[in-house]
PDB file of C-alpha atoms and ligand atoms in Angstrom:
ATOM      1  CA  MET A   1      -1.385  17.603 -25.411  1.00 96.00           C
ATOM      2  CA  SER A   2      -3.217  14.672 -24.687  1.00 97.00           C
ATOM      3  CA  LYS A   3      -1.394  13.032 -27.519  1.00 98.00           C
ATOM      4  CA  TYR A   4       1.745  14.461 -26.225  1.00 98.00           C
ATOM      5  CA  ALA A   5       0.530  12.842 -22.520  1.00 98.00           C
ATOM      6  CA  ALA A   6      -0.880   9.450 -23.894  1.00 98.00           C
ATOM      7  CA  GLY A   7       2.232   8.998 -25.731  1.00 98.00           C
ATOM      8  CA  ILE A   8       4.638   8.448 -22.382  1.00 98.00           C
ATOM      9  CA  ILE A   9       2.117   6.367 -20.940  1.00 98.00           C
ATOM     10  CA  ALA A  10       2.130   4.345 -24.197  1.00 98.00           C
ATOM     11  CA  ASP A  11       6.287   5.261 -23.676  1.00 98.00           C
ATOM     12  CA  LEU A  12       6.186   3.292 -20.856  1.00 98.00           C
ATOM     13  CA  ILE A  13       3.658   0.412 -20.665  1.00 98.00           C
ATOM     14  CA  ARG A  14       5.809  -0.524 -24.403  1.00 98.00           C
ATOM     15  CA  ARG A  15       8.772  -0.578 -22.084  1.00 98.00           C
ATOM     16  CA  LYS A  16       8.091  -2.069 -18.957  1.00 98.00           C
ATOM     17  CA  PRO A  17       4.280  -3.748 -19.333  1.00 98.00           C
ATOM     18  CA  ASP A  18       3.994  -4.376 -15.479  1.00 98.00           C
ATOM     19  CA  CYS A  19       4.010  -0.990 -14.689  1.00 98.00           C
ATOM     20  CA  VAL A  20       2.247   1.074 -11.718  1.00 99.00           C
ATOM     21  CA  LEU A  21       0.068   4.045 -12.919  1.00 98.00           C
ATOM     22  CA  GLY A  22      -0.205   6.235 -11.014  1.00 98.00           C
ATOM     23  CA  LEU A  23      -4.128   8.198 -12.420  1.00 98.00           C
ATOM     24  CA  ALA A  24      -6.417  11.580 -11.958  1.00 98.00           C
ATOM     25  CA  THR A  25      -9.684  12.621 -12.233  1.00 96.00           C
ATOM     26  CA  GLY A  26     -11.064  15.532 -13.667  1.00 92.00           C
ATOM     27  CA  SER A  27     -11.792  17.080 -17.064  1.00 92.00           C
ATOM     28  CA  THR A  28      -8.874  18.254 -18.205  1.00 96.00           C
ATOM     29  CA  PRO A  29      -6.933  14.054 -18.156  1.00 98.00           C
ATOM     30  CA  ILE A  30     -10.208  12.771 -20.332  1.00 97.00           C
ATOM     31  CA  GLY A  31      -8.381  13.210 -23.673  1.00 98.00           C
ATOM     32  CA  THR A  32      -5.371  11.123 -22.650  1.00 98.00           C
ATOM     33  CA  TYR A  33      -7.334   8.568 -21.314  1.00 98.00           C
ATOM     34  CA  ARG A  34      -9.325   9.119 -24.831  1.00 98.00           C
ATOM     35  CA  GLU A  35      -5.696   8.342 -27.099  1.00 98.00           C
ATOM     36  CA  LEU A  36      -4.968   5.469 -24.475  1.00 98.00           C
ATOM     37  CA  ILE A  37      -8.254   3.542 -25.541  1.00 98.00           C
ATOM     38  CA  ARG A  38      -7.669   4.814 -29.220  1.00 98.00           C
ATOM     39  CA  LEU A  39      -3.707   3.141 -29.144  1.00 98.00           C
ATOM     40  CA  HIS A  40      -5.295   0.160 -27.201  1.00 98.00           C
ATOM     41  CA  LYS A  41      -7.993  -1.174 -29.994  1.00 98.00           C
ATOM     42  CA  GLU A  42      -5.541   0.700 -33.702  1.00 98.00           C
ATOM     43  CA  GLU A  43      -2.162  -0.452 -32.476  1.00 98.00           C
ATOM     44  CA  GLY A  44      -3.131  -2.845 -29.300  1.00 98.00           C
ATOM     45  CA  LEU A  45      -1.444  -1.248 -26.410  1.00 98.00           C
ATOM     46  CA  ASP A  46      -1.435  -3.860 -24.024  1.00 98.00           C
ATOM     47  CA  PHE A  47      -2.977  -3.248 -19.947  1.00 98.00           C
ATOM     48  CA  SER A  48      -3.268  -6.743 -19.293  1.00 98.00           C
ATOM     49  CA  ARG A  49      -0.066  -6.333 -16.785  1.00 98.00           C
ATOM     50  CA  VAL A  50      -0.758  -2.341 -15.744  1.00 98.00           C
ATOM     51  CA  LYS A  51      -1.503  -2.098 -12.341  1.00 98.00           C
ATOM     52  CA  THR A  52      -2.331   1.411 -11.450  1.00 98.00           C
ATOM     53  CA  PHE A  53      -3.861   3.537  -8.413  1.00 98.00           C
ATOM     54  CA  ASN A  54      -5.785   6.744  -8.251  1.00 98.00           C
ATOM     55  CA  LEU A  55      -4.696  10.293  -6.367  1.00 98.00           C
ATOM     56  CA  ASP A  56      -7.904  10.519  -4.660  1.00 97.00           C
ATOM     57  CA  GLU A  57     -12.101   9.869  -4.085  1.00 95.00           C
ATOM     58  CA  TYR A  58     -14.421  12.241  -2.208  1.00 93.00           C
ATOM     59  CA  LEU A  59     -15.295  10.641   1.169  1.00 93.00           C
ATOM     60  CA  GLY A  60     -19.592   9.118   1.264  1.00 86.00           C
ATOM     61  CA  ILE A  61     -19.728   8.471  -2.835  1.00 83.00           C
ATOM     62  CA  GLY A  62     -18.446   5.115  -4.600  1.00 78.00           C
ATOM     63  CA  MET A  63     -19.306   2.275  -6.791  1.00 72.00           C
ATOM     64  CA  ASP A  64     -21.777   0.961  -4.037  1.00 57.00           C
ATOM     65  CA  LEU A  65     -24.834  -0.130  -6.161  1.00 50.00           C
ATOM     66  CA  SER A  66     -27.198   0.478  -2.981  1.00 54.00           C
ATOM     67  CA  LYS A  67     -26.068   4.123  -3.208  1.00 52.00           C
ATOM     68  CA  PRO A  68     -27.329   5.475  -6.801  1.00 48.00           C
ATOM     69  CA  TYR A  69     -28.192   8.722  -5.862  1.00 48.00           C
ATOM     70  CA  HIS A  70     -24.020   9.338  -5.931  1.00 52.00           C
ATOM     71  CA  LEU A  71     -23.021   6.521  -8.560  1.00 56.00           C
ATOM     72  CA  ASP A  72     -22.264   8.157 -11.422  1.00 66.00           C
ATOM     73  CA  GLN A  73     -19.948  11.209  -9.549  1.00 78.00           C
ATOM     74  CA  SER A  74     -17.553   8.692  -7.893  1.00 86.00           C
ATOM     75  CA  TYR A  75     -13.808   9.125  -9.282  1.00 91.00           C
ATOM     76  CA  ALA A  76     -14.197   4.830  -9.137  1.00 91.00           C
ATOM     77  CA  ARG A  77     -17.397   6.095 -11.720  1.00 88.00           C
ATOM     78  CA  PHE A  78     -15.380   7.865 -12.725  1.00 90.00           C
ATOM     79  CA  MET A  79     -12.471   5.783 -14.192  1.00 93.00           C
ATOM     80  CA  TYR A  80     -14.963   2.519 -15.134  1.00 91.00           C
ATOM     81  CA  GLU A  81     -16.397   5.154 -17.666  1.00 90.00           C
ATOM     82  CA  GLU A  82     -13.715   6.714 -19.282  1.00 94.00           C
ATOM     83  CA  LEU A  83     -10.126   4.606 -19.118  1.00 96.00           C
ATOM     84  CA  PHE A  84     -11.415   1.354 -17.571  1.00 95.00           C
ATOM     85  CA  LYS A  85     -14.525  -0.010 -19.208  1.00 94.00           C
ATOM     86  CA  HIS A  86     -12.357   0.222 -22.659  1.00 97.00           C
ATOM     87  CA  ILE A  87      -9.028  -1.324 -22.604  1.00 98.00           C
ATOM     88  CA  ASN A  88      -8.144  -4.572 -21.458  1.00 98.00           C
ATOM     89  CA  ILE A  89      -7.054  -3.882 -17.762  1.00 97.00           C
ATOM     90  CA  LYS A  90      -7.373  -6.630 -15.111  1.00 96.00           C
ATOM     91  CA  LEU A  91      -9.818  -4.746 -12.140  1.00 94.00           C
ATOM     92  CA  GLU A  92      -8.417  -6.292  -9.376  1.00 94.00           C
ATOM     93  CA  ASN A  93      -4.981  -4.417 -10.624  1.00 97.00           C
ATOM     94  CA  THR A  94      -7.055  -0.458 -10.536  1.00 96.00           C
ATOM     95  CA  HIS A  95      -6.665   0.571  -7.289  1.00 97.00           C
ATOM     96  CA  ILE A  96      -8.876   3.684  -6.401  1.00 96.00           C
ATOM     97  CA  PRO A  97      -9.017   5.189  -2.727  1.00 96.00           C
ATOM     98  CA  ASP A  98     -12.609   4.047  -0.890  1.00 94.00           C
ATOM     99  CA  GLY A  99     -15.425   6.003  -0.321  1.00 92.00           C
ATOM    100  CA  LEU A 100     -17.371   4.115   1.623  1.00 90.00           C
ATOM    101  CA  THR A 101     -15.142   3.052   3.622  1.00 93.00           C
ATOM    102  CA  LYS A 102     -15.859   2.295   7.793  1.00 93.00           C
ATOM    103  CA  ASN A 103     -12.616   2.988   8.458  1.00 97.00           C
ATOM    104  CA  PRO A 104     -11.152   5.638   6.317  1.00 97.00           C
ATOM    105  CA  GLU A 105      -7.415   6.154   8.185  1.00 97.00           C
ATOM    106  CA  GLU A 106      -6.766   1.891   8.840  1.00 98.00           C
ATOM    107  CA  PHE A 107      -8.071   2.297   4.951  1.00 98.00           C
ATOM    108  CA  CYS A 108      -5.779   4.860   4.159  1.00 98.00           C
ATOM    109  CA  LYS A 109      -2.753   3.410   5.416  1.00 98.00           C
ATOM    110  CA  ALA A 110      -3.343   0.308   3.920  1.00 98.00           C
ATOM    111  CA  TYR A 111      -3.489   1.943   0.392  1.00 98.00           C
ATOM    112  CA  GLU A 112       0.238   3.552   0.648  1.00 98.00           C
ATOM    113  CA  GLU A 113       0.839  -0.275   1.568  1.00 98.00           C
ATOM    114  CA  GLU A 114      -0.426  -1.788  -1.572  1.00 98.00           C
ATOM    115  CA  ILE A 115       1.914   1.461  -3.387  1.00 98.00           C
ATOM    116  CA  LYS A 116       4.089   0.204  -1.807  1.00 98.00           C
ATOM    117  CA  LYS A 117       3.787  -3.336  -2.191  1.00 98.00           C
ATOM    118  CA  ALA A 118       3.374  -3.294  -5.567  1.00 98.00           C
ATOM    119  CA  GLY A 119       6.500  -1.327  -5.852  1.00 98.00           C
ATOM    120  CA  GLY A 120       6.275   2.704  -5.797  1.00 98.00           C
ATOM    121  CA  ILE A 121       4.086   4.675  -8.527  1.00 98.00           C
ATOM    122  CA  ASP A 122       6.615   4.012 -12.102  1.00 98.00           C
ATOM    123  CA  LEU A 123       4.286   6.789 -13.420  1.00 98.00           C
ATOM    124  CA  GLN A 124       1.939  10.117 -11.673  1.00 98.00           C
ATOM    125  CA  VAL A 125      -0.467  11.384 -13.848  1.00 98.00           C
ATOM    126  CA  LEU A 126      -1.262  15.194 -12.732  1.00 98.00           C
ATOM    127  CA  GLY A 127      -3.457  18.037 -12.612  1.00 98.00           C
ATOM    128  CA  ILE A 128      -3.977  20.837 -11.048  1.00 98.00           C
ATOM    129  CA  GLY A 129      -7.154  22.319  -9.052  1.00 95.00           C
ATOM    130  CA  GLY A 130      -8.315  25.151  -9.031  1.00 93.00           C
ATOM    131  CA  ASP A 131      -6.106  26.397  -5.855  1.00 95.00           C
ATOM    132  CA  GLY A 132      -3.027  24.507  -6.449  1.00 97.00           C
ATOM    133  CA  HIS A 133      -4.258  20.814  -4.633  1.00 97.00           C
ATOM    134  CA  TRP A 134      -3.020  17.642  -6.211  1.00 98.00           C
ATOM    135  CA  GLY A 135      -4.976  15.331  -6.462  1.00 98.00           C
ATOM    136  CA  PHE A 136      -7.216  16.369  -3.075  1.00 97.00           C
ATOM    137  CA  ASN A 137      -3.755  18.158  -0.817  1.00 98.00           C
ATOM    138  CA  GLU A 138      -5.656  21.670  -0.291  1.00 97.00           C
ATOM    139  CA  PRO A 139      -3.581  23.967   0.805  1.00 97.00           C
ATOM    140  CA  GLY A 140      -1.860  23.683   4.101  1.00 97.00           C
ATOM    141  CA  SER A 141      -1.208  19.927   3.382  1.00 98.00           C
ATOM    142  CA  PRO A 142       2.867  19.154   4.753  1.00 98.00           C
ATOM    143  CA  PHE A 143       5.119  18.328   1.778  1.00 98.00           C
ATOM    144  CA  THR A 144       5.620  15.088   3.894  1.00 98.00           C
ATOM    145  CA  SER A 145       1.355  14.396   4.123  1.00 98.00           C
ATOM    146  CA  ARG A 146       0.341  11.038   2.915  1.00 98.00           C
ATOM    147  CA  THR A 147      -3.257   8.965   2.131  1.00 98.00           C
ATOM    148  CA  ARG A 148      -5.469  10.209   4.470  1.00 98.00           C
ATOM    149  CA  VAL A 149      -8.577  12.196   4.547  1.00 98.00           C
ATOM    150  CA  GLU A 150      -8.896  15.940   3.775  1.00 97.00           C
ATOM    151  CA  ALA A 151     -11.524  18.780   4.054  1.00 97.00           C
ATOM    152  CA  LEU A 152     -12.163  20.241   0.612  1.00 95.00           C
ATOM    153  CA  THR A 153     -11.594  23.724   0.080  1.00 94.00           C
ATOM    154  CA  LYS A 154     -14.907  25.836  -0.748  1.00 92.00           C
ATOM    155  CA  GLN A 155     -13.319  27.014  -3.842  1.00 91.00           C
ATOM    156  CA  THR A 156     -12.963  23.382  -5.055  1.00 92.00           C
ATOM    157  CA  ILE A 157     -16.434  22.412  -3.657  1.00 91.00           C
ATOM    158  CA  ASP A 158     -17.029  25.601  -6.019  1.00 88.00           C
ATOM    159  CA  ASP A 159     -14.711  24.248  -9.570  1.00 86.00           C
ATOM    160  CA  ASN A 160     -16.043  20.377  -9.355  1.00 83.00           C
ATOM    161  CA  TYR A 161     -19.533  21.020  -8.501  1.00 82.00           C
ATOM    162  CA  GLU A 162     -19.846  22.350 -11.970  1.00 75.00           C
ATOM    163  CA  ALA A 163     -18.080  19.027 -13.586  1.00 66.00           C
ATOM    164  CA  PHE A 164     -19.438  16.770 -11.296  1.00 64.00           C
ATOM    165  CA  TYR A 165     -23.504  17.721  -9.872  1.00 63.00           C
ATOM    166  CA  LYS A 166     -24.540  20.338 -11.671  1.00 63.00           C
ATOM    167  CA  ALA A 167     -25.417  17.623 -14.785  1.00 61.00           C
ATOM    168  CA  ALA A 168     -27.513  15.848 -11.321  1.00 68.00           C
ATOM    169  CA  GLY A 169     -29.169  18.836 -10.309  1.00 73.00           C
ATOM    170  CA  ILE A 170     -27.585  17.245  -6.678  1.00 75.00           C
ATOM    171  CA  PRO A 171     -27.435  20.990  -4.541  1.00 78.00           C
ATOM    172  CA  LYS A 172     -24.719  22.609  -3.334  1.00 80.00           C
ATOM    173  CA  GLU A 173     -24.847  21.188   0.101  1.00 81.00           C
ATOM    174  CA  GLU A 174     -25.336  17.116   0.098  1.00 80.00           C
ATOM    175  CA  MET A 175     -21.651  16.871  -2.091  1.00 82.00           C
ATOM    176  CA  PRO A 176     -18.659  15.125   0.357  1.00 88.00           C
ATOM    177  CA  HIS A 177     -16.910  18.330   2.032  1.00 91.00           C
ATOM    178  CA  TYR A 178     -14.408  15.685   2.981  1.00 95.00           C
ATOM    179  CA  ALA A 179     -11.594  13.463   0.333  1.00 97.00           C
ATOM    180  CA  ILE A 180      -9.761  10.966   0.806  1.00 98.00           C
ATOM    181  CA  THR A 181      -6.777  11.810  -1.337  1.00 98.00           C
ATOM    182  CA  MET A 182      -2.466  10.054  -1.480  1.00 98.00           C
ATOM    183  CA  GLY A 183      -0.589  13.163   0.044  1.00 98.00           C
ATOM    184  CA  ILE A 184       2.101  14.823  -1.527  1.00 98.00           C
ATOM    185  CA  GLY A 185       4.674  12.848  -0.156  1.00 98.00           C
ATOM    186  CA  THR A 186       3.470   9.850  -1.633  1.00 98.00           C
ATOM    187  CA  ILE A 187       3.504  11.550  -5.193  1.00 98.00           C
ATOM    188  CA  LEU A 188       6.535  13.021  -5.010  1.00 98.00           C
ATOM    189  CA  GLU A 189       7.900   9.057  -4.221  1.00 98.00           C
ATOM    190  CA  ALA A 190       6.470   7.666  -7.490  1.00 98.00           C
ATOM    191  CA  ARG A 191       9.585   7.657 -10.005  1.00 98.00           C
ATOM    192  CA  SER A 192       7.983  10.365 -13.098  1.00 98.00           C
ATOM    193  CA  ALA A 193       4.969  11.951 -13.228  1.00 98.00           C
ATOM    194  CA  ILE A 194       3.407  14.662 -16.210  1.00 98.00           C
ATOM    195  CA  MET A 195       1.395  17.381 -15.027  1.00 98.00           C
ATOM    196  CA  LEU A 196      -1.371  18.405 -17.475  1.00 98.00           C
ATOM    197  CA  ALA A 197      -3.181  21.783 -17.460  1.00 98.00           C
ATOM    198  CA  ASN A 198      -5.634  23.698 -20.046  1.00 98.00           C
ATOM    199  CA  GLY A 199      -7.759  26.459 -20.061  1.00 98.00           C
ATOM    200  CA  ALA A 200      -6.960  30.850 -19.194  1.00 98.00           C
ATOM    201  CA  LYS A 201      -8.392  29.430 -15.928  1.00 96.00           C
ATOM    202  CA  LYS A 202      -6.157  28.096 -14.837  1.00 98.00           C
ATOM    203  CA  ALA A 203      -3.428  30.205 -16.183  1.00 98.00           C
ATOM    204  CA  ASP A 204      -2.605  32.308 -12.511  1.00 98.00           C
ATOM    205  CA  ILE A 205      -1.993  28.728 -10.744  1.00 98.00           C
ATOM    206  CA  VAL A 206       0.578  26.904 -12.970  1.00 98.00           C
ATOM    207  CA  ALA A 207       2.055  30.532 -12.474  1.00 98.00           C
ATOM    208  CA  LYS A 208       2.210  30.645  -8.585  1.00 98.00           C
ATOM    209  CA  ALA A 209       3.005  26.540  -8.588  1.00 98.00           C
ATOM    210  CA  LEU A 210       5.783  26.567 -11.817  1.00 98.00           C
ATOM    211  CA  GLU A 211       7.533  29.519 -11.394  1.00 98.00           C
ATOM    212  CA  GLY A 212       6.336  31.718  -7.551  1.00 98.00           C
ATOM    213  CA  PRO A 213       7.219  30.022  -3.932  1.00 98.00           C
ATOM    214  CA  VAL A 214       7.656  27.079  -2.893  1.00 98.00           C
ATOM    215  CA  THR A 215       4.878  26.592  -0.094  1.00 98.00           C
ATOM    216  CA  ASN A 216       2.222  24.206   1.231  1.00 96.00           C
ATOM    217  CA  GLU A 217      -0.554  27.474   0.795  1.00 97.00           C
ATOM    218  CA  VAL A 218      -0.265  26.020  -2.995  1.00 98.00           C
ATOM    219  CA  THR A 219       0.502  22.363  -2.766  1.00 98.00           C
ATOM    220  CA  ALA A 220       1.178  21.154  -6.580  1.00 98.00           C
ATOM    221  CA  SER A 221       4.714  24.276  -6.197  1.00 98.00           C
ATOM    222  CA  ALA A 222       6.439  20.942  -4.521  1.00 98.00           C
ATOM    223  CA  ILE A 223       7.015  20.158  -7.877  1.00 98.00           C
ATOM    224  CA  GLN A 224      10.129  22.547  -7.721  1.00 98.00           C
ATOM    225  CA  ILE A 225      11.255  19.573  -5.430  1.00 98.00           C
ATOM    226  CA  TYR A 226      10.817  17.093  -7.120  1.00 98.00           C
ATOM    227  CA  LYS A 227      13.208  14.120  -7.660  1.00 97.00           C
ATOM    228  CA  GLY A 228      12.349  12.635 -10.133  1.00 97.00           C
ATOM    229  CA  ASP A 229      11.671  13.086 -14.710  1.00 96.00           C
ATOM    230  CA  ILE A 230       8.596  15.132 -14.996  1.00 97.00           C
ATOM    231  CA  THR A 231       6.738  16.247 -18.124  1.00 98.00           C
ATOM    232  CA  VAL A 232       4.852  19.772 -17.769  1.00 98.00           C
ATOM    233  CA  ILE A 233       2.153  20.052 -20.419  1.00 98.00           C
ATOM    234  CA  LEU A 234       0.170  23.123 -21.115  1.00 98.00           C
ATOM    235  CA  ASP A 235      -1.663  24.194 -23.350  1.00 97.00           C
ATOM    236  CA  LYS A 236      -0.626  27.785 -25.087  1.00 97.00           C
ATOM    237  CA  ASP A 237      -4.109  28.903 -22.266  1.00 98.00           C
ATOM    238  CA  ALA A 238      -2.514  27.853 -18.923  1.00 98.00           C
ATOM    239  CA  ALA A 239       1.034  28.624 -20.262  1.00 98.00           C
ATOM    240  CA  SER A 240       0.313  32.501 -20.941  1.00 98.00           C
ATOM    241  CA  LYS A 241       1.697  33.765 -16.834  1.00 98.00           C
ATOM    242  CA  LEU A 242       4.598  32.329 -17.285  1.00 98.00           C
ATOM    243  CA  LYS A 243       7.665  34.449 -17.454  1.00 96.00           C
ATOM    244  CA  ASN A 244      10.718  31.715 -17.633  1.00 89.00           C
ATOM    245  CA  LEU A 245       8.842  30.110 -21.320  1.00 76.00           C
TER     246      LEU A 245
HETATM  247  C1  GLP B   1      -9.973  17.480  -9.201  1.00 71.21           C
HETATM  248  C2  GLP B   1      -9.316  16.690  -8.634  1.00 71.21           C
HETATM  249  C3  GLP B   1      -7.671  16.762  -8.791  1.00 71.21           C
HETATM  250  C4  GLP B   1      -7.629  17.027 -10.747  1.00 71.21           C
HETATM  251  C5  GLP B   1      -8.728  18.802 -10.402  1.00 71.21           C
HETATM  252  C6  GLP B   1      -8.668  19.828 -11.532  1.00 71.21           C
HETATM  253  O1  GLP B   1      -9.756  18.551  -7.980  1.00 71.21           O
HETATM  254  N1  GLP B   1      -9.067  16.223  -7.465  1.00 71.21           N
HETATM  255  O2  GLP B   1      -6.837  15.909  -9.112  1.00 71.21           O
HETATM  256  O3  GLP B   1      -6.632  17.682 -10.545  1.00 71.21           O
HETATM  257  O4  GLP B   1      -9.655  18.704 -10.241  1.00 71.21           O
HETATM  258  O5  GLP B   1      -9.721  19.178 -12.127  1.00 71.21           O
HETATM  259  P1  GLP B   1     -10.498  19.593 -13.830  1.00 71.21           P
HETATM  260  O6  GLP B   1      -8.931  18.397 -14.500  1.00 71.21           O
HETATM  261  O7  GLP B   1     -11.298  19.191 -13.888  1.00 71.21           O
HETATM  262  O8  GLP B   1      -9.443  20.816 -13.797  1.00 71.21           O
END
C-alpha cells in the first residue's frame, strides 16, 4: 500500500517538481511517508520546490515551544517528525493549520487563500476516520464546507485518544475537542487524490463511503461525487465488506 501510494506521489513530483500536495496525518499514511523518505535518500527524489498543505490540526495545540505539554501531539509535530525533517522540503513551503491561532476564523480564510495562491492542490492524500470523516469533517459537515473550526465527535476523540494521548498519559478530558480542518468543498477541489485505509476496523466505514448512499453523515462518501482522479488503496481487511470488488 505504502509503496503504491508513494509511487503515485513520486511520479507527480518528478513530472511537476513544484507541485502542491495535500497531506494527511493518522497512522495510515506513515508507511507512505517512510517510503517517500527512502525515495528521497536512495533515489534523490527532490522536494525542494514542493509545496504542502495539511488537512487539519487540533485547536489549542501546536509546535509552540512554550507549550511543551502539547508539543508531541500536534499534527505539526507529527508531520515534522514523520516526513519533513527527513527530506529536503523547505519548511516555509509547508502549511499546517495553526492550532494556536488567536483568530481561527481569519486564519481559516487565509488558509483557503494560501491554497488558491499556490494554484490549488494537485494531489490530496486522504485517510478515513472511524466515523467516515476526511480531515476532521465530522458527520453532518456540508459537502460545500470550507476550512473552518469543527467540533470532534465522541468517536473521533476515542479513536485518536489512543494514537496520540495514551502514550503521553494525558487524560481524555484534556484532549482538544475542536480542530481546524479543510472543508469537504476544499478537498473536492483537489485535482487528484489518493485515499488509504487498512485493517478490519475500517471495513464497515470504507464500504459505507464507497458503496453506500452519498450523505454528509459519512463525509468520505463525497468520494462518489468527486470529479478528479482518485485512487483508493486498501488492504484486504479494509476492503472485506465491499460488495462490488
Ligand atoms: C484523524 C485525522 C484524519 C485521519 C484519521 C484516521 O482523525 N484527522 O485525517 O484520516 O485520523 O486515522 P488513522 O489513519 O490513524 O486510522
